[in-house]
Structure formats: C-alpha cells, structure tokens
Tab-separated table of C-alpha atoms in Angstrom:
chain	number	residue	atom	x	y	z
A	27	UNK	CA	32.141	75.630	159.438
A	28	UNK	CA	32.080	72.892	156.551
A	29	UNK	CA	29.322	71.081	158.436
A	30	UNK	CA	27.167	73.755	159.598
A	31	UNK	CA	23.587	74.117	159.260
A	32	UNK	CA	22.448	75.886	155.264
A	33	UNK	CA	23.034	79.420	155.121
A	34	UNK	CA	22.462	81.939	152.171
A	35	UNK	CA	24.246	84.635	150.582
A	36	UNK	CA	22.121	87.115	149.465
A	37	UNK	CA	23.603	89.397	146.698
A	38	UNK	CA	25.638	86.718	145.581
A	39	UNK	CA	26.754	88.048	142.477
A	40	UNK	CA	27.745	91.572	143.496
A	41	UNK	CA	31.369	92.534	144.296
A	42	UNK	CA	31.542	91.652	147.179
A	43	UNK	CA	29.112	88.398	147.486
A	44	UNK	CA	31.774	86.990	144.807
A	45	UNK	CA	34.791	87.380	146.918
A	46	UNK	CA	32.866	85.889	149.716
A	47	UNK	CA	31.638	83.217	147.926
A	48	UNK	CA	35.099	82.161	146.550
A	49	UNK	CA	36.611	82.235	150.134
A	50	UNK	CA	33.553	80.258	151.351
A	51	UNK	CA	33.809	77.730	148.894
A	52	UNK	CA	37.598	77.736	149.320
A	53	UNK	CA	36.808	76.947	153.287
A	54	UNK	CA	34.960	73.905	152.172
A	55	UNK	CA	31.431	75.195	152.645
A	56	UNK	CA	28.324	75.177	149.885
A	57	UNK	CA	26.358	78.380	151.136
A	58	UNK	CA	23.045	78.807	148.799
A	59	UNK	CA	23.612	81.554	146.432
A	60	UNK	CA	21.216	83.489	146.100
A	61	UNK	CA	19.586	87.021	143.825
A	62	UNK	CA	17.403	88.323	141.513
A	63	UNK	CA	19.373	88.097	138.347
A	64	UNK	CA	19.025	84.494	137.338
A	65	UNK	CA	21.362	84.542	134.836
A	66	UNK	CA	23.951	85.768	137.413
A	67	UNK	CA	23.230	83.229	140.087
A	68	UNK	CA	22.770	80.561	138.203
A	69	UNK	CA	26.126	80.997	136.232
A	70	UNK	CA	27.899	81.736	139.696
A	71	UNK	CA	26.674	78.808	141.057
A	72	UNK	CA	27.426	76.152	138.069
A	73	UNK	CA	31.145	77.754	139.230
A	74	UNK	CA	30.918	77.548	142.827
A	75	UNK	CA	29.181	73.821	142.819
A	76	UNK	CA	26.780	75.460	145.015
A	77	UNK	CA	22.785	75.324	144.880
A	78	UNK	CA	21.350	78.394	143.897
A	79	UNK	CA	17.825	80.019	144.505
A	80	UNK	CA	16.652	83.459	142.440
A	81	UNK	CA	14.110	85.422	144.003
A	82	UNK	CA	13.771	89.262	144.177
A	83	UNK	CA	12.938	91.470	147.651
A	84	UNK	CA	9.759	92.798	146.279
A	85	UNK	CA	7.457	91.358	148.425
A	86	UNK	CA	8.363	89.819	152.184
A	87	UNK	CA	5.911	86.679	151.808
A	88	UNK	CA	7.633	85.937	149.004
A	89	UNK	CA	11.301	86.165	150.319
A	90	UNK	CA	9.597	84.028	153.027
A	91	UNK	CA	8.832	81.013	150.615
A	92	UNK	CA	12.610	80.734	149.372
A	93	UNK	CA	13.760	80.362	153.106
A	94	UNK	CA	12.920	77.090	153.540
A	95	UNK	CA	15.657	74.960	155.715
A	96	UNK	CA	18.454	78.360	155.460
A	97	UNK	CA	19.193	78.923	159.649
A	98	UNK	CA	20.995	82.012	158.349
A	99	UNK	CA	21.133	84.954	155.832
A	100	UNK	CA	24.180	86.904	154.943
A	101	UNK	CA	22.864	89.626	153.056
A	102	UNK	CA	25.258	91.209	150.787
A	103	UNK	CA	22.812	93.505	148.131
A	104	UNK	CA	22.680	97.044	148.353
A	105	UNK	CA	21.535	99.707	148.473
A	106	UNK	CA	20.471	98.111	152.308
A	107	UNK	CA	18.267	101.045	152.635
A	108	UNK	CA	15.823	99.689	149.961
A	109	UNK	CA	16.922	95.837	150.698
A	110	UNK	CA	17.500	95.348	154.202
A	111	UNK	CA	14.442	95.618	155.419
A	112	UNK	CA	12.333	93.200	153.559
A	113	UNK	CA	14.654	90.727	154.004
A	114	UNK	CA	14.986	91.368	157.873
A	115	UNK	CA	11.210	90.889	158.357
A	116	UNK	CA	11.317	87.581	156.358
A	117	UNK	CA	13.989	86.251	158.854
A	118	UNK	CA	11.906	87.344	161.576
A	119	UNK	CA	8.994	85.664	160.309
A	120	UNK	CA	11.015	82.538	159.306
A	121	UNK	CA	13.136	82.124	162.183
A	122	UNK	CA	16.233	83.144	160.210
A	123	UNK	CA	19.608	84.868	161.956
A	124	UNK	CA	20.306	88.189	159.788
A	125	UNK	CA	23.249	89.689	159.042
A	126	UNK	CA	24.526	92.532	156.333
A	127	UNK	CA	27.214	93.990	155.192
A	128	UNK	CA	25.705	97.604	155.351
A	129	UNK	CA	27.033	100.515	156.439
A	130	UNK	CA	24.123	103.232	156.377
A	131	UNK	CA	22.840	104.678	159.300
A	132	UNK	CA	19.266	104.286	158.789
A	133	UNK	CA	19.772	101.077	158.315
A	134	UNK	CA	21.223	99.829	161.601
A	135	UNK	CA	18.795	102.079	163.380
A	136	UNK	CA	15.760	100.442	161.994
A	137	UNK	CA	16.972	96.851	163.123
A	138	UNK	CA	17.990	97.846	167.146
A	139	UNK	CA	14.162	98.798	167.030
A	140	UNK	CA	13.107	95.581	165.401
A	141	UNK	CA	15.059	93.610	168.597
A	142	UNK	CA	12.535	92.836	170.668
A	143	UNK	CA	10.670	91.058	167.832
A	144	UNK	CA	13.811	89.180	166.761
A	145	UNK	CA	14.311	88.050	170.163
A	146	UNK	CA	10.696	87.023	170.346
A	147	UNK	CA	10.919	84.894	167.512
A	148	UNK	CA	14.684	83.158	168.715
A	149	UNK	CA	16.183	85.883	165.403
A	150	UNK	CA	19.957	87.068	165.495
A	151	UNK	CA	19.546	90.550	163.944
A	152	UNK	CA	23.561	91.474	163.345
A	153	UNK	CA	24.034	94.330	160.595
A	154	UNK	CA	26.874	96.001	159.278
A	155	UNK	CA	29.320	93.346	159.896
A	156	UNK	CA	31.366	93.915	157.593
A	157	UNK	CA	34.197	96.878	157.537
A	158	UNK	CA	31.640	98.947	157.879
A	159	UNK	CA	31.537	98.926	160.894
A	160	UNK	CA	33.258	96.029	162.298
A	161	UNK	CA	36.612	97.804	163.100
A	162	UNK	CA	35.815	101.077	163.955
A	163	UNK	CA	32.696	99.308	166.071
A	164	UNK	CA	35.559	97.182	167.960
A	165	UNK	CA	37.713	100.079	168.710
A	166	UNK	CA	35.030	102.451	169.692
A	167	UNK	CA	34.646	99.457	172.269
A	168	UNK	CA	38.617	99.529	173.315
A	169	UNK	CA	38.685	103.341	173.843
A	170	UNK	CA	35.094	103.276	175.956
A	171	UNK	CA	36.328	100.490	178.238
A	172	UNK	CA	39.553	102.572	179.220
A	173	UNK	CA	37.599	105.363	179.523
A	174	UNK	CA	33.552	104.678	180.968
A	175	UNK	CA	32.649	107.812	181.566
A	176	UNK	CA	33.587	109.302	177.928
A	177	UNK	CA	31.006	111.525	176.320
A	178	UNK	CA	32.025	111.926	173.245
A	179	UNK	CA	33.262	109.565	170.907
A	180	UNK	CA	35.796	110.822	167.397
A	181	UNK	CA	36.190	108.221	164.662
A	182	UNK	CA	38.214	108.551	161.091
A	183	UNK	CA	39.480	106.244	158.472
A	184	UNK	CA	41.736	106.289	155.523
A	185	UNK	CA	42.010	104.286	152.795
A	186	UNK	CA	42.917	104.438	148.887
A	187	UNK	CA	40.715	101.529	147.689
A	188	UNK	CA	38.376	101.677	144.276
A	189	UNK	CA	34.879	101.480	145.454
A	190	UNK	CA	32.486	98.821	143.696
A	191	UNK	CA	29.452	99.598	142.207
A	192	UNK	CA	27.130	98.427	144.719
A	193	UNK	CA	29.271	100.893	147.262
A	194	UNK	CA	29.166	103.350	144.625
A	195	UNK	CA	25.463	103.581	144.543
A	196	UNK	CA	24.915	103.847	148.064
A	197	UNK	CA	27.229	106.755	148.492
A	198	UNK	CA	25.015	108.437	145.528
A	199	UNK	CA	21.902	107.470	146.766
A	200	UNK	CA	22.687	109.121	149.818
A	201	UNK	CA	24.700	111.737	148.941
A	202	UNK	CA	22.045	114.533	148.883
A	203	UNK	CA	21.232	114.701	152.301
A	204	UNK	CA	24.366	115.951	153.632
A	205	UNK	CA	25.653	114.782	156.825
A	206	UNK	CA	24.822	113.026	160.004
A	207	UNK	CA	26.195	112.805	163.134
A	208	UNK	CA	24.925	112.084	167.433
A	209	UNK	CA	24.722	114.966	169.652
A	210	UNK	CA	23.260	114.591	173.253
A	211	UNK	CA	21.889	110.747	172.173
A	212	UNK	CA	19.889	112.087	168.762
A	213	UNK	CA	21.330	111.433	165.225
A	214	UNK	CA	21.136	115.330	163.779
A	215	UNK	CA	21.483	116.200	160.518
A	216	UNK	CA	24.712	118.877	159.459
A	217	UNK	CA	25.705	119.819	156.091
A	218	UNK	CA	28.160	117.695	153.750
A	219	UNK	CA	31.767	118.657	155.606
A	220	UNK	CA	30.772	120.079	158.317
A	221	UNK	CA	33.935	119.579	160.234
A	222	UNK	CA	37.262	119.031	159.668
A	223	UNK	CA	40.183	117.258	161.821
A	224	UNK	CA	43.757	116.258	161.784
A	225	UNK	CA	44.095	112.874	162.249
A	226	UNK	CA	46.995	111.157	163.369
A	227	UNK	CA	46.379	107.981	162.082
A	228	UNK	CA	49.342	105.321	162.337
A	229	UNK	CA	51.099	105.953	159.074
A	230	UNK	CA	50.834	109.402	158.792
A	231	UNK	CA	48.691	112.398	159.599
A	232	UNK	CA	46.132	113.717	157.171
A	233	UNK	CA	43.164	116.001	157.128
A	234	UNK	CA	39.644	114.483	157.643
A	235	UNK	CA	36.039	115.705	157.197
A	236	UNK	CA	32.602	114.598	158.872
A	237	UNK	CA	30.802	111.950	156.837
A	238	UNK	CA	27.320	109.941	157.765
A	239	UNK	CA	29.126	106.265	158.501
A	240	UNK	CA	27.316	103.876	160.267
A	241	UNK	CA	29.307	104.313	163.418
A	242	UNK	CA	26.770	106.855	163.994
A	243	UNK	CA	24.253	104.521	164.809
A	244	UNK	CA	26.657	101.359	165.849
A	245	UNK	CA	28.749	102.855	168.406
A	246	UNK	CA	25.552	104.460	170.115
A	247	UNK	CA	24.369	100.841	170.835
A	248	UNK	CA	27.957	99.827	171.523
A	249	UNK	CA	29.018	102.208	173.845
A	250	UNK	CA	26.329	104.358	174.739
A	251	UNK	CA	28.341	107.394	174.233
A	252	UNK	CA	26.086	110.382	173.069
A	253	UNK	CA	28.140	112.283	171.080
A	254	UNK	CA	29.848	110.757	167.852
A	255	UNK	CA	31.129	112.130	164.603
A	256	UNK	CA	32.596	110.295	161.896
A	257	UNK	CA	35.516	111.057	159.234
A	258	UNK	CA	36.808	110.002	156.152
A	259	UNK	CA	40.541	111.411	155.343
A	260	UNK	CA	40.111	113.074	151.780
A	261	UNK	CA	42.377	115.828	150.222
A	262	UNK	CA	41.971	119.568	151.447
A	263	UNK	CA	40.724	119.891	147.860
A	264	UNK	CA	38.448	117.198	147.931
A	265	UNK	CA	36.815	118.719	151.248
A	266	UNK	CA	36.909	122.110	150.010
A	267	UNK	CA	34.595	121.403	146.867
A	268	UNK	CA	32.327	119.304	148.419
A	269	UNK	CA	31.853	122.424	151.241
A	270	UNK	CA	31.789	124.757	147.745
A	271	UNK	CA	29.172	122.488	146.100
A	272	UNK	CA	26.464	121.842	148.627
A	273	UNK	CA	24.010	123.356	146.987
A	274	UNK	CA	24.312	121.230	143.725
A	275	UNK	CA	24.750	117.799	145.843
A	276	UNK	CA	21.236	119.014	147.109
A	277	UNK	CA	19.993	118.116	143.025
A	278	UNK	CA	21.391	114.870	143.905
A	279	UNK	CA	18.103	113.703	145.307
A	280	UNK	CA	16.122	114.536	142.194
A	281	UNK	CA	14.784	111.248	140.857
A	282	UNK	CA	16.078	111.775	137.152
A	283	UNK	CA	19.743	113.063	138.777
A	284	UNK	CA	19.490	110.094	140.964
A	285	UNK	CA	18.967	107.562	137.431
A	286	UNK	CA	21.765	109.280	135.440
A	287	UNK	CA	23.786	108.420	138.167
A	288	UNK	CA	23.065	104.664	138.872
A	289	UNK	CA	23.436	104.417	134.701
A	290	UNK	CA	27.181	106.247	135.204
A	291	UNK	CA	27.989	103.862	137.817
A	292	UNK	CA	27.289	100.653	136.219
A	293	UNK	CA	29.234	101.680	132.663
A	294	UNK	CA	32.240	103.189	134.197
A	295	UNK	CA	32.811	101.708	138.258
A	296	UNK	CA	34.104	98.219	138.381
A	297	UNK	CA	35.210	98.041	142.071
A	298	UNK	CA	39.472	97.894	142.878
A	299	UNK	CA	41.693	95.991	140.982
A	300	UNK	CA	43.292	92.195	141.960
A	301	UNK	CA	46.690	94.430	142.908
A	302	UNK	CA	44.056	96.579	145.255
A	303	UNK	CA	42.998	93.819	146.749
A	304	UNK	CA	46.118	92.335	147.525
A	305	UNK	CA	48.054	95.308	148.798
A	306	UNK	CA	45.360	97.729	150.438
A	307	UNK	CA	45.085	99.186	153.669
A	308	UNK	CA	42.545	100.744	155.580
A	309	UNK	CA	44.195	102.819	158.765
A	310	UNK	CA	41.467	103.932	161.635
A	311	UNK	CA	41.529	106.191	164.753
A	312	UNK	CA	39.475	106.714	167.259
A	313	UNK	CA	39.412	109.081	170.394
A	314	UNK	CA	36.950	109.091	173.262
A	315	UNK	CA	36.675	112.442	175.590
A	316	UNK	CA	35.140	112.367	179.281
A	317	UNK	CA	33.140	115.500	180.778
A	318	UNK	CA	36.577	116.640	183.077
A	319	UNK	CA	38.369	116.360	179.694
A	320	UNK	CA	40.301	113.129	179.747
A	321	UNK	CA	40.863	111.164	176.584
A	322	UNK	CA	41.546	107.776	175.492
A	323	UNK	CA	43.210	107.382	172.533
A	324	UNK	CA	44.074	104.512	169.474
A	325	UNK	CA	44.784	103.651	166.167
A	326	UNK	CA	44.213	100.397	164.119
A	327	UNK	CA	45.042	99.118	160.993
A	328	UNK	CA	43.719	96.562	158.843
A	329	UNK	CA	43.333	94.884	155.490
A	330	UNK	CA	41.545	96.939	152.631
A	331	UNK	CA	38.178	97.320	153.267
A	332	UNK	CA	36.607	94.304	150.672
A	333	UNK	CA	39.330	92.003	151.461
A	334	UNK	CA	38.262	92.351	155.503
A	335	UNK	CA	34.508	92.262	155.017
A	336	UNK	CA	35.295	89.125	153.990
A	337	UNK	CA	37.169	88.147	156.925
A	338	UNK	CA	34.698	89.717	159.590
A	339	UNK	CA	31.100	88.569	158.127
A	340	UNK	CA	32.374	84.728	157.517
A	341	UNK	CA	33.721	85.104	161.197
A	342	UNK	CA	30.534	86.562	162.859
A	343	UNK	CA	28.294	84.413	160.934
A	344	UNK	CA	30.035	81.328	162.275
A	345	UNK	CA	29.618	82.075	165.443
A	346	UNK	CA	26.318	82.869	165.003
A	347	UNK	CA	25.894	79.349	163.672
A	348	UNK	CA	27.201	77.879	166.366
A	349	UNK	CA	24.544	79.557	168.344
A	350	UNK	CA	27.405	81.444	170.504
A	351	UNK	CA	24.591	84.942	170.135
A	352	UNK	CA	21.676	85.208	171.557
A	353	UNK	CA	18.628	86.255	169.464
A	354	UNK	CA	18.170	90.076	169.125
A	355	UNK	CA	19.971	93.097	168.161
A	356	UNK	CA	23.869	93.528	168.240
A	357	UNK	CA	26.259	95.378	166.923
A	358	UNK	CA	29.296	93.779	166.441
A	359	UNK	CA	31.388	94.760	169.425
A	360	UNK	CA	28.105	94.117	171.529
A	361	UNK	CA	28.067	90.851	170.194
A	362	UNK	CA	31.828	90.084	170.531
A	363	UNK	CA	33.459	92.368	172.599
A	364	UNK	CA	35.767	94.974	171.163
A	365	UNK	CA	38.954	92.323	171.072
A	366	UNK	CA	37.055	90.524	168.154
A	367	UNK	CA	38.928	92.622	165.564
A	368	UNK	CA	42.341	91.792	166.819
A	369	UNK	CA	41.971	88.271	166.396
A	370	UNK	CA	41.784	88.298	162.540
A	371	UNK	CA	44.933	88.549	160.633
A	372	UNK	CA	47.293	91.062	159.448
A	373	UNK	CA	45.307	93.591	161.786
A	374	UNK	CA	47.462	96.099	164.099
A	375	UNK	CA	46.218	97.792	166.722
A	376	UNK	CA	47.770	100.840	168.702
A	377	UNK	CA	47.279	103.044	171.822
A	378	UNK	CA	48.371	106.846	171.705
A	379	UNK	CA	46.862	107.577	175.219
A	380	UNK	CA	45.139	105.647	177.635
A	381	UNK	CA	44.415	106.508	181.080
A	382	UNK	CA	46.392	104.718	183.543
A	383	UNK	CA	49.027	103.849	181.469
C-alpha cells in the first residue's frame, strides 16, 4: 500500500490514530495526519515525516476545503456521534471513501441511510471497522451462513484491556441512556443490564450483561437477523451495581455531570499500558437461533482490542484503495465476507455447534 493514492487519518493524535500512524509509517506509507490541535499534529507529524493538515469538524464546507487530492479518510476522533457525521457529508460531497473506527449505534445507522447518496456520488461509506465491530461483524456472518433462517442473533465479548480516553468518553457520553438492543427489525431501548448470560467463551465461562455495541446496528445490515442483543462479560458485582444504580446513571446526561466527567477522564485515563498492548486478548461468542429452535454456535479470539483496530482498519482501507468495494454502505462482513477476520494474525476461531456437522 506504499504507493497508493493520499489518504488521511483523521484524529491523528488520539490513542489510537498514534498506534496507527506508527504501523502505517512502519509499512512504508506517508498518510496525511490530520486534527484540530495544531500543536498535536504538527509535532506528530515532524515524527512521522508525514504532511500534516489541522482543521476542526465545525463546519462541513470547511472540512471540504482540506480534502483536496485525499481518495480516502480514516477517521479515528471520537466521540463519532458528534464527529462522524460532518466528516461523512464532506466525503460525500468531495468524492472521498469513509471509514471510522466507531462503535456507537447511532452512528452506523445514520450512514446505511446516507448509502444511496454515497453511491451516487462513487463514496465508500465503511464505519466501525475497527474491533468494534469488525470481529463480532465477521462472526455474526459465520454463524448466519450455517444457519439462514436464524432469527435471533446473541453476541458477547471479554476482554481486560485499559480503555483510552477517547473510548472513555464515548462510554460516558452515552452512558445515560441505558441500553439498546433489535427486536422484530427495530433498535428498542431497555434499561442499563437488562439481561444477563453465561457465556462460554473459549477460555473460560463468565457471566455477561446486555450493553448498546454497535453490533446492534452492524449485524442487522450484515445478516438481516431481527433480533440481536449484545454483551460485555463484567463481574456479577459489576452488573449488579450498575442494575442498583440506574437511576443515578440517568444524571449522567445532565450537561454539567456530563463536563465533570470529560475533565475526570482526561486527568486520570491514559489508555492500556505497552505490556497491555503486547499481551491482551479479546475472546468473542456468538450464537444464532432459528424459529424451530436450531442453533449455530462459535467462538473467536483475537488480539486486544487497540492492537486489532489497527490490524482491521489498515486492512479494509487498502482494499478500499484498491477499489476492490463498490461505493455505498457496508458493514464490514458485507463488504468482505465473514472469513475476513480469519485472515489476520494471531486470530482463532472456533465452532461449538453447527448444523450439519
């Protein structure tokens, strides 16, 4: 990908855009680094050797201007629900493929109804192409294909990793309106741990509750499955206080609540350690249910979660410069096929139950 056509990174200097853009660079490739902190950029990309451009996503016409001769954007600044969508309609206007690393279900919803528009105007729109939702996107697409008729579709994941700050926020913006999962085709809304599950995820079993992941949306427009719950493996006391505490999580939308908590993130969350990133897994599991009660069911294992982001998004966005998608919305599975994920490395994936077999 050393000689293919500009491309930005967006959200260069967060967590994540850093380890991207020292794998990138490491690959041989100068993408333009790109945010609204000047300093930041500009310091990032004296390091890099990389041309930089500072701009903020305040206004689309704007963004629009500091496009000029990019063919794609990988856009890595959160929170996406405040970011993604000024910076979507700019690549729409300019021509420019999209692609995030966002995992919010608003989000993803918002750009499979801007499709028609991207295709219109020759526009890849690919979000959340990172780990969220990139594996659990690719095995919702393994368990559907051994099972088409399924109706429902169960996902979980587990993982010990340090969030970063950007991740951090996003969780807290969000974190008031309780959960979200797809009944019957419709994203409804249910309180924070609404359900539990045991998972049986590769390692070990553990206990998981229903969380609003992005698979909500993505795995709709995957796999057209209409019923789909999420979960995240915490501790029973971890579940238990967030089902004791609902009512305060409510204050969490309050706009002073919401500033004390983006000033608490950035003094005291610095994202996971070099000894996280080296040695952190992230386990899945997925099961998929027909109407006569037959299931499919499968386990993966990957990477931690920042360490595969990187991974995934530098692998979608070169095929997408080598013009192997075709302009409109896809999810990453749609785009690739659910085998995508088990061609990156040190990934392990698992049947429990599959029809036929």
């Amino acid at each position: 990908m050393a000689d293919s056509p500009g491309w930005m990174l967006y959200g260069a200097n967060g967590f994540t855009g850093r380890l991207i853009t020292a794998e990138s660079v490491g690959r041989g490739m100068k993408p333009i680094l790109a945010g609204r902190s000047a300093d930041k950029i500009e310091r990032l990309g004296q390091d890099a050797d990389c041309p930089c451009r500072v701009f903020s996503l305040t206004s689309v016409d704007e963004v629009v201007k500091h496009l000029d001769g990019v063919s794609a954007v990988l856009h890595c600044a959160g929170p996406f629900s405040q970011t993604a969508r000024p910076m979507m309609e700019a690549c729409i206007a300019r021509g420019v493929h999209y692609l995030d690393i966002t995992g919010e279900i608003d989000v993803i919803e918002w750009a499979s109804q801007q499709s028609d528009r991207a295709r219109t105007a020759g526009v890849t729109l690919l979000p959340a192409v990172g780990m969220d939702v990139v594996p659990s996107d690719c095995l919702a697409a393994l368990l559907s294909e051994s099972l088409p008729n399924a109706v429902r579709l169960e996902l979980a994941f587990s993982g010990e990793l340090s969030v970063s700050p950007g991740t951090a926020k996003t969780i807290w913006q969000d974190i008031h309106r309780g959960g979200q999962v797809r009944q019957d085709g419709q994203i409804v809304r249910v309180p924070a741990g609404w359900k539990t599950l045991e998972v049986p995820f590769s390692r070990k079993s553990r206990l998981a509750m229903t969380i609003p992941w992005g698979d909500v949306a993505s795995a709709y427009h995957t796999t057209g499955i209409p019923n789909i719950e999420v979960y995240a493996a915490l501790s029973r006391k971890q579940i238990t206080q967030t089902r004791r505490f609902r009512w305060l999580v409510a204050m969490a939308g309050l706009t002073p609540v919401q500033w004390m908590g983006r000033r608490w993130i950035d003094r005291r969350v610095s994202g996971p350690d070099e000894r996280e990133l080296l040695h952190g897994r992230t386990e899945f599991w997925g099961r998929v249910t027909d109407g006569d009660g037959r299931t499919a069911e499968a386990t993966l294992e990957t990477p931690n979660g920042y360490t595969l982001t990187v991974q995934t998004s530098l692998a979608v966005l070169k095929q997408v410069l080598e013009g192997h998608v075709a302009p409109g919305f896809f999810t990453p599975a749609r785009a690739f096929g659910g085998d995508f994920i088990r061609q990156l490395s040190d990934v392990t994936f698992q049947w429990i139950d599959r029809p036929g077999s």
